Short mmCIF file of C-alpha atoms in Angstrom, two decimals:
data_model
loop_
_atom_site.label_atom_id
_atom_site.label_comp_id
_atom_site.label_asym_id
_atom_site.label_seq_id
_atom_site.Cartn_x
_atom_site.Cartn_y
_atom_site.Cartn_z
CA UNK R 1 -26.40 -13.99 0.12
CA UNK R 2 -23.03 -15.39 -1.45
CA UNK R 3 -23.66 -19.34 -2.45
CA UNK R 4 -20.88 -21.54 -2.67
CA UNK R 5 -20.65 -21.23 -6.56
CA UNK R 6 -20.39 -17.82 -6.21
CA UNK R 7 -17.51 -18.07 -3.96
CA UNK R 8 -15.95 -20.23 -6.22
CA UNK R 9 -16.26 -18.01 -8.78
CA UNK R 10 -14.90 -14.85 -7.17
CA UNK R 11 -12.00 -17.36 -5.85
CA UNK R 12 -10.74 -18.66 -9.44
CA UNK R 13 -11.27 -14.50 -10.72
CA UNK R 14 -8.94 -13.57 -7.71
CA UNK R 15 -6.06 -16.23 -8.38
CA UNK R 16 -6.09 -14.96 -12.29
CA UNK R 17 -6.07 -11.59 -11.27
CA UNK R 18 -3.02 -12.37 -9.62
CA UNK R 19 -0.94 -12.92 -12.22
CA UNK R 20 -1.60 -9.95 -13.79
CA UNK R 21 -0.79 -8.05 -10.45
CA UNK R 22 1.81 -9.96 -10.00
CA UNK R 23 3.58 -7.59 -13.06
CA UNK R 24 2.29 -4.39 -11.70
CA UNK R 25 4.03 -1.78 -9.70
CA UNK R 26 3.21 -1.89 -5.41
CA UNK R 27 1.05 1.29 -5.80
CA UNK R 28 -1.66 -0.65 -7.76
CA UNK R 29 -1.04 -4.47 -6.93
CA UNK R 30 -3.49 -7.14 -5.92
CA UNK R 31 -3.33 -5.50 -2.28
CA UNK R 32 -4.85 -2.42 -3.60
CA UNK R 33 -7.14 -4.13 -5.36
CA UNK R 34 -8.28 -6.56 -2.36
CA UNK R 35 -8.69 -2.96 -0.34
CA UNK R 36 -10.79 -1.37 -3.10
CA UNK R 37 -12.30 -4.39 -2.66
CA UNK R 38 -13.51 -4.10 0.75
CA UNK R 39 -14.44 -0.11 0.13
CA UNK R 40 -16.93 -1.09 -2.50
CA UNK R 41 -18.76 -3.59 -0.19
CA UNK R 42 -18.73 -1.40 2.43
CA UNK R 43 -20.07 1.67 0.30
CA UNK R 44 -22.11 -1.40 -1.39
CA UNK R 45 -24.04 -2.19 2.03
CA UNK R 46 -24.78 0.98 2.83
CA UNK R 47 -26.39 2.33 -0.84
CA UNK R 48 -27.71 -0.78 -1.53
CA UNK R 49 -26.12 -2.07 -4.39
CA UNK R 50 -24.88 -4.98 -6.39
CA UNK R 51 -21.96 -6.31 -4.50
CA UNK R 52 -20.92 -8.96 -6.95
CA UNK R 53 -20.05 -6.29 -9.88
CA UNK R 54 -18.64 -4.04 -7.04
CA UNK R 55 -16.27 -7.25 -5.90
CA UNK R 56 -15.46 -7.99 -9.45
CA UNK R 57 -14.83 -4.76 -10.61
CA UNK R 58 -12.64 -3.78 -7.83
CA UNK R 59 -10.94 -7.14 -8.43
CA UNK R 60 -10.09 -6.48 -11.87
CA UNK R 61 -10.01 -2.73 -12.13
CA UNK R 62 -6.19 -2.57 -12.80
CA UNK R 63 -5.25 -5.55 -14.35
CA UNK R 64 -4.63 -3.36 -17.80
CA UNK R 65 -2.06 -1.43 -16.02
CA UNK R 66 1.30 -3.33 -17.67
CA UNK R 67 1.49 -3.47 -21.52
CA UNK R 68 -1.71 -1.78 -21.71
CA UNK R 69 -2.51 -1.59 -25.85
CA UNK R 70 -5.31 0.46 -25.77
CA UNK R 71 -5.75 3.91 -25.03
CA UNK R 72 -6.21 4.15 -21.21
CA UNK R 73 -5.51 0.79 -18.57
CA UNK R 74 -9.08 1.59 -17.76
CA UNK R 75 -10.03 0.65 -21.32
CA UNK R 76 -7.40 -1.84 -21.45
CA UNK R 77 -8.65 -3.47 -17.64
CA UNK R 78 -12.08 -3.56 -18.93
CA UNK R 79 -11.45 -5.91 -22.14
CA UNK R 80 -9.37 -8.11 -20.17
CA UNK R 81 -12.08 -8.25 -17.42
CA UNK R 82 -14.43 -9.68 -19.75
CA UNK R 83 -12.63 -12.36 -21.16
CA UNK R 84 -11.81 -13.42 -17.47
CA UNK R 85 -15.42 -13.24 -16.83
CA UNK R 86 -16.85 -15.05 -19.96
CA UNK R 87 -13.71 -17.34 -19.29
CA UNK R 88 -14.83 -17.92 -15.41
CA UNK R 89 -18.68 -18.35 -16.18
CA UNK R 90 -20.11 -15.14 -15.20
CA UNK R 91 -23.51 -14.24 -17.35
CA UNK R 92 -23.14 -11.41 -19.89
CA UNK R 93 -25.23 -8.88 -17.97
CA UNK R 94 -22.46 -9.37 -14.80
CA UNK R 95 -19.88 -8.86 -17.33
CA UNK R 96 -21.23 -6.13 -19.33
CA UNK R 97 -21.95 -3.80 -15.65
CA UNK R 98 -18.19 -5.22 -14.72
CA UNK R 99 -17.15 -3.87 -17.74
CA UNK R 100 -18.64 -0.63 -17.50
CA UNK R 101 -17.90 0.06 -14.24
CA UNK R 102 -13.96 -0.69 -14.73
CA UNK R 103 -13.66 1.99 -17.85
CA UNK R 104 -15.72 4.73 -15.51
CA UNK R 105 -13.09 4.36 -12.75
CA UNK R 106 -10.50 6.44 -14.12
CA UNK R 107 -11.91 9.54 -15.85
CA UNK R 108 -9.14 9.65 -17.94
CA UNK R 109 -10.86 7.36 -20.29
CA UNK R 110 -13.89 10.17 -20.73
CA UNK R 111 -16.36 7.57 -19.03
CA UNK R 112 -18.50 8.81 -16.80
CA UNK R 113 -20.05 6.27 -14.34
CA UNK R 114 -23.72 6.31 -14.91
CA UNK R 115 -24.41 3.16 -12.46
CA UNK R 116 -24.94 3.06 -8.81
CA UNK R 117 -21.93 0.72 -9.03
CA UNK R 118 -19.58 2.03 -11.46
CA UNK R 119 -20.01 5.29 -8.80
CA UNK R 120 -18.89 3.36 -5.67
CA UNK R 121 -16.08 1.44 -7.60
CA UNK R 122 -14.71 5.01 -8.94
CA UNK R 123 -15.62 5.83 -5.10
CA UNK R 124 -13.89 2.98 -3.23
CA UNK R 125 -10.37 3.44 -5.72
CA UNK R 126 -10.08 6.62 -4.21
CA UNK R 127 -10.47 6.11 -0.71
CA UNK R 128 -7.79 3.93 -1.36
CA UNK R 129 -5.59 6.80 -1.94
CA UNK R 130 -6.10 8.49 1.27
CA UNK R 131 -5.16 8.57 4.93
CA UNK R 132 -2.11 6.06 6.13
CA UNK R 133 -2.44 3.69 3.40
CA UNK R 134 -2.55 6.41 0.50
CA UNK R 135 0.29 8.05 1.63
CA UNK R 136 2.14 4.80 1.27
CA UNK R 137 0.41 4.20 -2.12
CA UNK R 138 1.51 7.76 -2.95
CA UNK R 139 5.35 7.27 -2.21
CA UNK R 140 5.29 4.16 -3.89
CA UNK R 141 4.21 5.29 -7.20
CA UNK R 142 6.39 8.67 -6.82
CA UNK R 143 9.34 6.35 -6.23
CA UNK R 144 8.20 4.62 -9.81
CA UNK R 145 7.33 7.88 -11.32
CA UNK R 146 10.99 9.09 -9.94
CA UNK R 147 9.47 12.47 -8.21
CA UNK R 148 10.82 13.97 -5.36
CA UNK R 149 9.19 14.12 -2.50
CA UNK R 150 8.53 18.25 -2.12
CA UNK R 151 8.66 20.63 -5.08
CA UNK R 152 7.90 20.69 -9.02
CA UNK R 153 6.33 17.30 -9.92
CA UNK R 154 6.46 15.77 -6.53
CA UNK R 155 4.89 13.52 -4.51
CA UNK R 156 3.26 16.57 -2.94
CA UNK R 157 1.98 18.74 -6.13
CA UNK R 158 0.28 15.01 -7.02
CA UNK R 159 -1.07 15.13 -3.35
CA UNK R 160 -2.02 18.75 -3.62
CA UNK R 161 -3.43 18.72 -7.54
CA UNK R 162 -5.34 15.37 -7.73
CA UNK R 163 -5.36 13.46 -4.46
CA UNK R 164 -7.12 16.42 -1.91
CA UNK R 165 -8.93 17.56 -5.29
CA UNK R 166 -10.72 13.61 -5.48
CA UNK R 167 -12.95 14.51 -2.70
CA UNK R 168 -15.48 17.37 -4.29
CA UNK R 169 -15.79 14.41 -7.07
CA UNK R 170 -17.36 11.52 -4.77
CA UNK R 171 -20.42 10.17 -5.73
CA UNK R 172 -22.05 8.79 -2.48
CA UNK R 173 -22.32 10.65 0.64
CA UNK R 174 -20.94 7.19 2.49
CA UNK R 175 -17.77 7.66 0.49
CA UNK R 176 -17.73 11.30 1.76
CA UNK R 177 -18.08 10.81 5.01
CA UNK R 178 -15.15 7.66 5.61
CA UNK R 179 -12.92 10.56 3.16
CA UNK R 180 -12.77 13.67 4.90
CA UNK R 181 -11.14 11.96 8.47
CA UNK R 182 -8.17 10.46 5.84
CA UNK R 183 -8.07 13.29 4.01
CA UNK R 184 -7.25 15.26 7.28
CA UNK R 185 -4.44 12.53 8.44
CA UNK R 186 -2.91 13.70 4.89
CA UNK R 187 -3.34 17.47 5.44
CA UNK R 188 -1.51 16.63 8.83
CA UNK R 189 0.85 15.08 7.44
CA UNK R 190 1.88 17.76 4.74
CA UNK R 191 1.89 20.40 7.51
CA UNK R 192 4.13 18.51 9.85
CA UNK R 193 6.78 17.64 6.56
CA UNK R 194 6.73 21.45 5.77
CA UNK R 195 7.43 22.53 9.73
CA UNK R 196 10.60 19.66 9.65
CA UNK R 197 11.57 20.92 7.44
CA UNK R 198 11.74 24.53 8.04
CA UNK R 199 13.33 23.76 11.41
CA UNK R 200 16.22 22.25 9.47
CA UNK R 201 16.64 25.14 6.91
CA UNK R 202 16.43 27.28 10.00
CA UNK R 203 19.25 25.07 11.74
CA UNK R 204 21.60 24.83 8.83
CA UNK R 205 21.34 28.99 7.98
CA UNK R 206 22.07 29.17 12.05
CA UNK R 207 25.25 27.36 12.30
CA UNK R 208 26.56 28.75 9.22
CA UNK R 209 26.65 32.58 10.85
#
């Protein structure tokens, strides 16, 4: 059970995380963060694990993304997150299991997540990038990125190469089973793009017989 302190705590981590948000692109902003947020305590109930390094490193698991001077903003999250958390109060075994979670998030780092809650936070970041919301997270960052929405380096090849390929990499069965209905929204989605599409290519080689 959360005590007041604890609320407290989580409160003042939130409002600094906010400033770094605040810098970041829409696709990875405090909202995303606050939703990954929510994932991991759900995923958190359900496997039984530590919710307060799930909340804070969900929180924090971006915060690196904008002048990032290490190698990876997963690195570059993690060192930040554990000044924050030394800064806030938190003990060093909260910060250290923060800390390790955040870098095992993104496998781009070469971290694997070894903890039961490094493997819902990696778990909870990409539900966030499925169904209704993860489409809008998707056109977001393709708008950033500058990538068209069909074709070479798209916002569908990153749909069809990473985002449908997160789901054989889940660590907890809960995170499985909440995926595969957004997942399917998604596929819809794709399919119903491709048929406008068509009817339109159809339509324009039609009235120009």
């Amino acid at each position: 059970m959360e005590t007041i302190e604890t609320q407290d705590h989580l409160q003042q981590v939130i409002i600094i995380a906010q400033g770094f948000y605040a810098r970041k692109d829409r696709a990875h902003d405090l909202e995303h963060a606050l939703r990954v947020r929510e994932w991991g305590k759900l995923l958190a109930v359900e496997v039984g694990a530590d919710a307060i390094v799930i909340e804070l490193a969900a929180l924090l698991h971006d915060i690196g993304r904008s002048g990032a001077v290490e190698k990876t903003h997963a690195e570059s999250s993690a060192g930040l997150a554990c000044n924050i958390l030394h800064k806030v109060g938190y003990s060093e075994d909260i910060v250290l299991r923060v800390r390790d979670a955040i870098l095992a998030h993104s496998l781009e780092a070469g971290h694997e997540p070894n903890s039961l809650e490094a493997k819902i936070l990696y778990d909870a970041d990409k539900l966030d990038f499925v169904g209704a919301i993860g489409l809008g997270r998707l056109f977001a960052w393709g708008g950033i990125q500058g990538w068209p929405l069909v074709g070479e380096n798209s916002c569908e090849t990153f749909y069809l190469e990473k985002i449908r390929g997160y789901q054989k990499n889940l660590y907890t069965k809960a995170a499985q089973v909440y995926f595969e209905p957004l997942l399917l929204f998604m596929e819809k989605f794709w399919r119903e793009l491709e048929t406008e599409r068509l009817k339109l290519l159809l339509s324009g080689q039609a009235n120009s017989v």
